[in-house]
Short mmCIF file of C-alpha atoms in Angstrom, two decimals:
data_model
loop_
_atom_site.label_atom_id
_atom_site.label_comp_id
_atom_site.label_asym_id
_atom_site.label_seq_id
_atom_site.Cartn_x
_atom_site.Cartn_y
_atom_site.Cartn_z
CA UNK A 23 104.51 275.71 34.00
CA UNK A 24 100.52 275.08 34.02
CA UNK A 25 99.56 271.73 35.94
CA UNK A 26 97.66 270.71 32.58
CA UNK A 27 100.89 271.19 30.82
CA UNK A 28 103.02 268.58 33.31
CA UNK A 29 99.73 266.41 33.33
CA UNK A 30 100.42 266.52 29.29
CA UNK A 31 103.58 265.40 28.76
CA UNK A 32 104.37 263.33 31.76
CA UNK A 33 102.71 260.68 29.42
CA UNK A 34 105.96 260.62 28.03
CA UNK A 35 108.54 258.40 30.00
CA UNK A 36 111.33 260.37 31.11
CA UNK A 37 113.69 257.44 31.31
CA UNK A 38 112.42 256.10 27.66
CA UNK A 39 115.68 252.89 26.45
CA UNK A 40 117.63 254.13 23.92
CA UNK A 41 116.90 251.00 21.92
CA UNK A 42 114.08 248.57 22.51
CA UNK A 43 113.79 245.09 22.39
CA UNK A 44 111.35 242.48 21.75
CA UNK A 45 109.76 240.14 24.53
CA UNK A 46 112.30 237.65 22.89
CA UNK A 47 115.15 239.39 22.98
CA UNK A 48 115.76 238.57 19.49
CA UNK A 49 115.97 242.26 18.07
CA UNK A 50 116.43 245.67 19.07
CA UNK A 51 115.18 248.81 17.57
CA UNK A 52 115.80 252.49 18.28
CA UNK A 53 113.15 254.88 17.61
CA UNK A 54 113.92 258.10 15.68
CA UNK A 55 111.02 259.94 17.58
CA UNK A 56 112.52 260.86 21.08
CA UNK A 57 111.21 262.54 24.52
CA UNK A 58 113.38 265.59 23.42
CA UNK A 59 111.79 266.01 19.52
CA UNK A 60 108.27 264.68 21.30
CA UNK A 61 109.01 267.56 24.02
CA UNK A 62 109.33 270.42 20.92
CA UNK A 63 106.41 270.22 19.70
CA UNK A 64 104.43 271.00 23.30
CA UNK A 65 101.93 274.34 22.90
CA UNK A 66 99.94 275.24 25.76
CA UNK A 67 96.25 274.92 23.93
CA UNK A 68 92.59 275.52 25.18
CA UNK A 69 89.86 273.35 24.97
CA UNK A 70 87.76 274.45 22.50
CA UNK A 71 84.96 272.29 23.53
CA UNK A 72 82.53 270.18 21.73
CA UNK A 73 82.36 270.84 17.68
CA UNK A 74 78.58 272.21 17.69
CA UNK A 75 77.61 270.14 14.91
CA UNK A 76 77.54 267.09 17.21
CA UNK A 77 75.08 266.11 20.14
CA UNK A 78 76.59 266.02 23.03
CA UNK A 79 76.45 262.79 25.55
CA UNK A 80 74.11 263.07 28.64
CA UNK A 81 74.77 261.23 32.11
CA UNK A 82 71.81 259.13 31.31
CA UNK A 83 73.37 258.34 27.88
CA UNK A 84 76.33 256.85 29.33
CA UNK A 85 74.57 254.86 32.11
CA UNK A 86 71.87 253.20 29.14
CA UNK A 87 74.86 252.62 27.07
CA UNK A 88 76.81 250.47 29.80
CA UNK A 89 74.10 248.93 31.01
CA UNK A 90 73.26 247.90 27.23
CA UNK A 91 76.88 246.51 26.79
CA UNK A 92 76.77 244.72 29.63
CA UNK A 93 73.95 242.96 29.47
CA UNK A 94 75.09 242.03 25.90
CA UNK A 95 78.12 240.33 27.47
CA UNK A 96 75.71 237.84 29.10
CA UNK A 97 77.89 238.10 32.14
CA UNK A 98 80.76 236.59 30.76
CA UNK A 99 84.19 238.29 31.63
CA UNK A 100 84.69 241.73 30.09
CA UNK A 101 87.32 242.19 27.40
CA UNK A 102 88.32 245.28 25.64
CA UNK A 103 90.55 245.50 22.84
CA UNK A 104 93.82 248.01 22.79
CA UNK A 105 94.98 249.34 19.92
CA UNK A 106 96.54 252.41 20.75
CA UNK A 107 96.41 255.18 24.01
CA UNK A 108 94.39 252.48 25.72
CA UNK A 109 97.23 250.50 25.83
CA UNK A 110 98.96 253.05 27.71
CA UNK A 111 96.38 255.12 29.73
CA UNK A 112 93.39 252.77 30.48
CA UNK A 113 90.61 254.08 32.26
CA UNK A 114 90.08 251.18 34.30
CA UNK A 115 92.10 248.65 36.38
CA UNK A 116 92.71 245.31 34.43
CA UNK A 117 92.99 242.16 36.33
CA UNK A 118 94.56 240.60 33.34
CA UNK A 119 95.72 241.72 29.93
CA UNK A 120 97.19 239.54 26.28
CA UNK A 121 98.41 239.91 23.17
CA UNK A 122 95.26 239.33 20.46
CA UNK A 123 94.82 239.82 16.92
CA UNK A 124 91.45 241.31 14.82
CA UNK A 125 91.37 239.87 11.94
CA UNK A 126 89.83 242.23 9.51
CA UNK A 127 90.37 245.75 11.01
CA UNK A 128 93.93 247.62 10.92
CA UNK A 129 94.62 250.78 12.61
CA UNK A 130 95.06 254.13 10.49
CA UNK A 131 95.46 257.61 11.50
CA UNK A 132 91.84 258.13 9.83
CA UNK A 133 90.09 260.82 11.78
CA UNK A 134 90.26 264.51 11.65
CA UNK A 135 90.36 265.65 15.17
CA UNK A 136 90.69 269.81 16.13
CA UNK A 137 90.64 269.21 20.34
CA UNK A 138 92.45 266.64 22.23
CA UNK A 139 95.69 266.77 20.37
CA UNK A 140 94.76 268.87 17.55
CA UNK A 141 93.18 272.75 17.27
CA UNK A 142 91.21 274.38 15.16
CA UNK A 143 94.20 276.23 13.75
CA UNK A 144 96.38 272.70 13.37
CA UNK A 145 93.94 269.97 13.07
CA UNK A 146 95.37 266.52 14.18
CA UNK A 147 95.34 262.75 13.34
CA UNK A 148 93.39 260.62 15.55
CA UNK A 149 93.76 256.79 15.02
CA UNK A 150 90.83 254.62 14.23
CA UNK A 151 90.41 250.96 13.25
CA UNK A 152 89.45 250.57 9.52
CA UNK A 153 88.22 247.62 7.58
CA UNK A 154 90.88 244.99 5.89
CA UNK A 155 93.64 243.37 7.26
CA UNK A 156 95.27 242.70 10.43
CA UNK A 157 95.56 244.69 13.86
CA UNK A 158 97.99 243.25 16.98
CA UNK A 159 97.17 244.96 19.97
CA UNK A 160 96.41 244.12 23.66
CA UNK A 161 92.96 243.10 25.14
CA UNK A 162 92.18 243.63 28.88
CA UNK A 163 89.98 242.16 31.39
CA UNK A 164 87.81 244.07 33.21
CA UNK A 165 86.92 242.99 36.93
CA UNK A 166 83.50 241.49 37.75
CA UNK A 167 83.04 244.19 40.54
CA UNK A 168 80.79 247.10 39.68
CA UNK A 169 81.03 246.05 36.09
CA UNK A 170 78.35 249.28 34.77
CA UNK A 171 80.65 251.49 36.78
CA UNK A 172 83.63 250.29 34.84
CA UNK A 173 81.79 250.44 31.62
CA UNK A 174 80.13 253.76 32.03
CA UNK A 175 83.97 255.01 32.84
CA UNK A 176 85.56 253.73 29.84
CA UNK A 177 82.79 254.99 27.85
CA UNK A 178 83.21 258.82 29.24
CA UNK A 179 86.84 258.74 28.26
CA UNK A 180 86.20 257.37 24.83
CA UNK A 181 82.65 259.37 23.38
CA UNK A 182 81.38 262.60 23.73
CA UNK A 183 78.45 262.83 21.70
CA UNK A 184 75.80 260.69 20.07
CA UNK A 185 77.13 260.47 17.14
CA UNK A 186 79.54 258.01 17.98
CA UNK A 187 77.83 255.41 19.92
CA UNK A 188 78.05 253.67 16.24
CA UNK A 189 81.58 252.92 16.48
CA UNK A 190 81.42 250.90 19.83
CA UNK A 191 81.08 247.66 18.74
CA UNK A 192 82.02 243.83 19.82
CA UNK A 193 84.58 242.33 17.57
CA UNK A 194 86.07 238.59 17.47
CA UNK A 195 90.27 238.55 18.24
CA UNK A 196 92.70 236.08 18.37
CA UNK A 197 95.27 235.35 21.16
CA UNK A 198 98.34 233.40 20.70
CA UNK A 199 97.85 231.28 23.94
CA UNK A 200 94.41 230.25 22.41
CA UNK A 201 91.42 230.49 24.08
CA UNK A 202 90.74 232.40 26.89
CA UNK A 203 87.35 233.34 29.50
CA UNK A 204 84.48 233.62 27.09
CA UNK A 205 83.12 237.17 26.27
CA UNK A 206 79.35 237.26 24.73
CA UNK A 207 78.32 234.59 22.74
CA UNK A 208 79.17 234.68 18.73
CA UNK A 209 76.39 234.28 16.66
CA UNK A 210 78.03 234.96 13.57
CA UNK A 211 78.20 232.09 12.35
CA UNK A 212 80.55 233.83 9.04
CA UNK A 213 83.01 234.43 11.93
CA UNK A 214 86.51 232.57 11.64
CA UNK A 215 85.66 229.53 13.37
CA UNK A 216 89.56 230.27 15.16
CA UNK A 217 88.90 233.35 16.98
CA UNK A 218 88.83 232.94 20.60
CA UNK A 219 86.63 235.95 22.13
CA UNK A 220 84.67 238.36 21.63
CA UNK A 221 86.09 241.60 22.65
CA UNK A 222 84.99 245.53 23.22
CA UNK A 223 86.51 247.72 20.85
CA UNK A 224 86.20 251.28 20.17
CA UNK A 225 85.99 253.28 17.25
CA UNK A 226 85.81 250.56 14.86
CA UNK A 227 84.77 252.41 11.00
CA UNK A 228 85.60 256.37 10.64
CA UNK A 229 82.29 257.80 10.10
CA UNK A 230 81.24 261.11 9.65
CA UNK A 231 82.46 264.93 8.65
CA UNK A 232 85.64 264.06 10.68
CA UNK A 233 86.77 261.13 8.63
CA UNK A 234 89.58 261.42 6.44
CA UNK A 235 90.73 259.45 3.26
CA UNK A 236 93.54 257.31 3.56
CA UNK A 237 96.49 259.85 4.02
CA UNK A 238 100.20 258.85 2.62
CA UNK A 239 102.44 258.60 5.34
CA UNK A 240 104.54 261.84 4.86
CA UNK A 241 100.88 263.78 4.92
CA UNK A 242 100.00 262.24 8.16
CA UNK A 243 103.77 263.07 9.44
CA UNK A 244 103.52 266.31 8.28
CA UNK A 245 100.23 266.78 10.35
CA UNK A 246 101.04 264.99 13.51
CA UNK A 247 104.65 267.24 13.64
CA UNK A 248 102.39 270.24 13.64
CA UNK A 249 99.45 269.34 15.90
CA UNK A 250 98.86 269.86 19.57
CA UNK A 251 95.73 270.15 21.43
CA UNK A 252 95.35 270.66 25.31
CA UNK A 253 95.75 266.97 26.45
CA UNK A 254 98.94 267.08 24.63
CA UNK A 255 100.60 266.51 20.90
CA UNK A 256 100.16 264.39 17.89
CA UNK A 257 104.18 263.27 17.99
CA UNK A 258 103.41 262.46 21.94
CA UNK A 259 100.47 260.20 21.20
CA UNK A 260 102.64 258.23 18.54
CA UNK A 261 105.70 258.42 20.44
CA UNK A 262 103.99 256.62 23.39
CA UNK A 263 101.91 254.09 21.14
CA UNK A 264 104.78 253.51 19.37
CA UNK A 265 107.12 252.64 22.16
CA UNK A 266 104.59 250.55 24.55
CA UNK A 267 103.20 248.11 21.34
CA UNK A 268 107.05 247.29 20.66
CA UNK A 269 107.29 247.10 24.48
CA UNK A 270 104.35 244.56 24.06
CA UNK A 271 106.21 242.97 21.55
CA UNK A 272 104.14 244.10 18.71
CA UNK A 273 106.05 245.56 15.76
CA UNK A 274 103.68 247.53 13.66
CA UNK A 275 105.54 248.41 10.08
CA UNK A 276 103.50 251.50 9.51
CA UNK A 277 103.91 253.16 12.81
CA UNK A 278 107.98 252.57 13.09
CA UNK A 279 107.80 253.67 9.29
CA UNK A 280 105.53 257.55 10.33
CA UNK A 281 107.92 257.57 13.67
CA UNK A 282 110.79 257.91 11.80
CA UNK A 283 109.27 260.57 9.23
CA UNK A 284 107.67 262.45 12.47
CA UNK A 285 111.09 262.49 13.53
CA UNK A 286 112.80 263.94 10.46
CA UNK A 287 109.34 266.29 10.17
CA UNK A 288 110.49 267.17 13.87
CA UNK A 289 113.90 268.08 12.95
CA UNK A 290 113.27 269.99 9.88
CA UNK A 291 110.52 272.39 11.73
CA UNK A 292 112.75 273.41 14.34
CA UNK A 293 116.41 272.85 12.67
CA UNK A 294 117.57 270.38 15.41
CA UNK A 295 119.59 267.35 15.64
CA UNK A 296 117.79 264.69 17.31
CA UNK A 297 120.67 262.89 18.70
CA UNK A 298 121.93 266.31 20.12
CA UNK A 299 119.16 268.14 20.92
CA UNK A 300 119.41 268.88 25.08
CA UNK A 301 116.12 269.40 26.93
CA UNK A 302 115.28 272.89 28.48
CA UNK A 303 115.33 273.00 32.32
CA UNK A 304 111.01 273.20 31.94
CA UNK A 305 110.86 270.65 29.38
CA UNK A 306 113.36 268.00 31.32
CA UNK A 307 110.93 268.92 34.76
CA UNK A 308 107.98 268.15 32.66
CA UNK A 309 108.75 264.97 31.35
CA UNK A 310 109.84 263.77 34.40
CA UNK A 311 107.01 264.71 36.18
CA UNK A 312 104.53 262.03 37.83
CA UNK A 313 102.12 260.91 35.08
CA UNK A 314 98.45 262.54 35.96
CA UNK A 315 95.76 261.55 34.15
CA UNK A 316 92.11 263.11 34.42
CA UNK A 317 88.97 261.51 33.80
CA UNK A 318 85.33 262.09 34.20
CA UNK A 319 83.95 265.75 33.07
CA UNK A 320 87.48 267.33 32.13
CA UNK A 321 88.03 264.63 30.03
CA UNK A 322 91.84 265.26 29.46
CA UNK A 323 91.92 262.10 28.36
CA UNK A 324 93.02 260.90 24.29
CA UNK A 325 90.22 258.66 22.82
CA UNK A 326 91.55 255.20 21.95
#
């Protein structure tokens, strides 16, 4: 087995709960999507590189753009809002992390992508924040050391070309302990005078030749069954979202909803019983492999 391969899907936990439960303990779920279905739908794929309609980001590009965010932040304490692989593969080390809610924004499988977790032969689903509604996710603080450095790194992981500087944006959240260490100073004064920071988030609005309509459930099922790029698959990037929010206490309807329908997708590609379904020698190795997670110019990193 390749090292990229392990490095792949050693994202997902080998020793996953059968059910999971809420910080409370009020509820448990089980998820329909397992390591074993999530394991089936593994290809070894190449990187087919930038698309070459798209300007690719420069190390000087990177460096103005941190700099630029961090002088916005006025020096306050760096936040940076998690929404969905950030929650579970940062590229940074947080000193201390909460639940928040932005108000406005809710998360949607709403750009095409054909690298990362998708090819040019079966495009995938890459999740974006989109305008209306409500998003529950994690935000993160950043240390104060090196605080470019930390930017700059983050940004690497999350843009490769000019084109998407747009979506990198500051954007107000709510936490349920109230406030916490101030980020940049609001000056919108149309902002809802309850939120409590100003956070970092990352491709907020799907712009562009890669952004899709809004895609019924079973169609974005259908596509995430079938995709896998060379980081890994669509089903492992929900499977892993999926099981850390609800680890994080966050229940998000629509996700549980597609796990369940990647699931049945799952079964009815490659005629298996989930419950059943034993994992090869390789595929049991891989997922228990130690999680290894690249950054800087391989980028074998998901965006958000």
């Amino acid at each position: 087995m390749s090292a990229r391969k392990r490095a792949s899907m050693s994202e997902t936990p080998a020793a996953a709960p059968p059910s999971l439960q809420t910080r409370s303990g009020a509820r448990q779920r089980q998820m329909s999507l397992t390591p074993e279905l999530v394991a089936l739908c593994y290809r070894d794929e190449p990187d087919p590189g930038l698309d070459a309609r798209l300007t690719p980001m420069e190390d000087e590009d990177y460096r103005a753009l941190a700099r630029d965010l961090d002088a916005q932040s006025g020096g306050a304490p760096l936040w940076v809002f998690a929404y969905g692989s950030l929650i579970w593969k940062p590229e940074f080390d947080p000193v201390e992390s909460r639940r928040a809610t932005a108000y406005g924004w809710h998360r949607a499988f709403s750009l095409k992508i054909d690298r990362w977790r998708g090819s040019r032969a079966a495009p995938g689903l890459m999740m974006a924040l989109e305008r209306g509604g409500r998003c529950d996710g994690v935000i993160y603080r950043l240390a104060d050391g090196d605080r470019i450095a930390q930017i700059e790194r983050l940004l690497r992981r999350e843009l490769s070309s000019r084109e998407t500087i747009s979506t990198v944006r500051w954007m107000p959240v709510r936490t349920p302990e109230g406030p916490v260490s101030e980020g940049p100073a609001n000056t919108n004064t149309n902002t809802n005078t309850n939120v409590n920071v100003l956070v970092l988030g990352f491709w907020l609005g799907s712009t562009g030749h890669d952004a899709v309509a809004r895609l019924p459930l079973e169609e974005v099922a259908r596509i995430l069954a079938r995709a896998c790029g060379h980081v890994g698959s669509g089903a492992e990037y929900l499977y892993n979202t999926v099981l850390h929010l609800e680890a994080a206490g966050i229940h998000d309807r629509n996700l549980w909803r597609l796990q369940a329908l990647v699931a049945e997708e799952i079964r009815s590609l490659y005629a298996q019983d989930g419950a059943s379904t034993p994992l090869t020698g390789e595929a049991k190795a891989a997922l228990q492999a130690t999680p290894a997670i690249k950054v800087g110019a391989e980028k074998a990193c998901d965006p958000v």
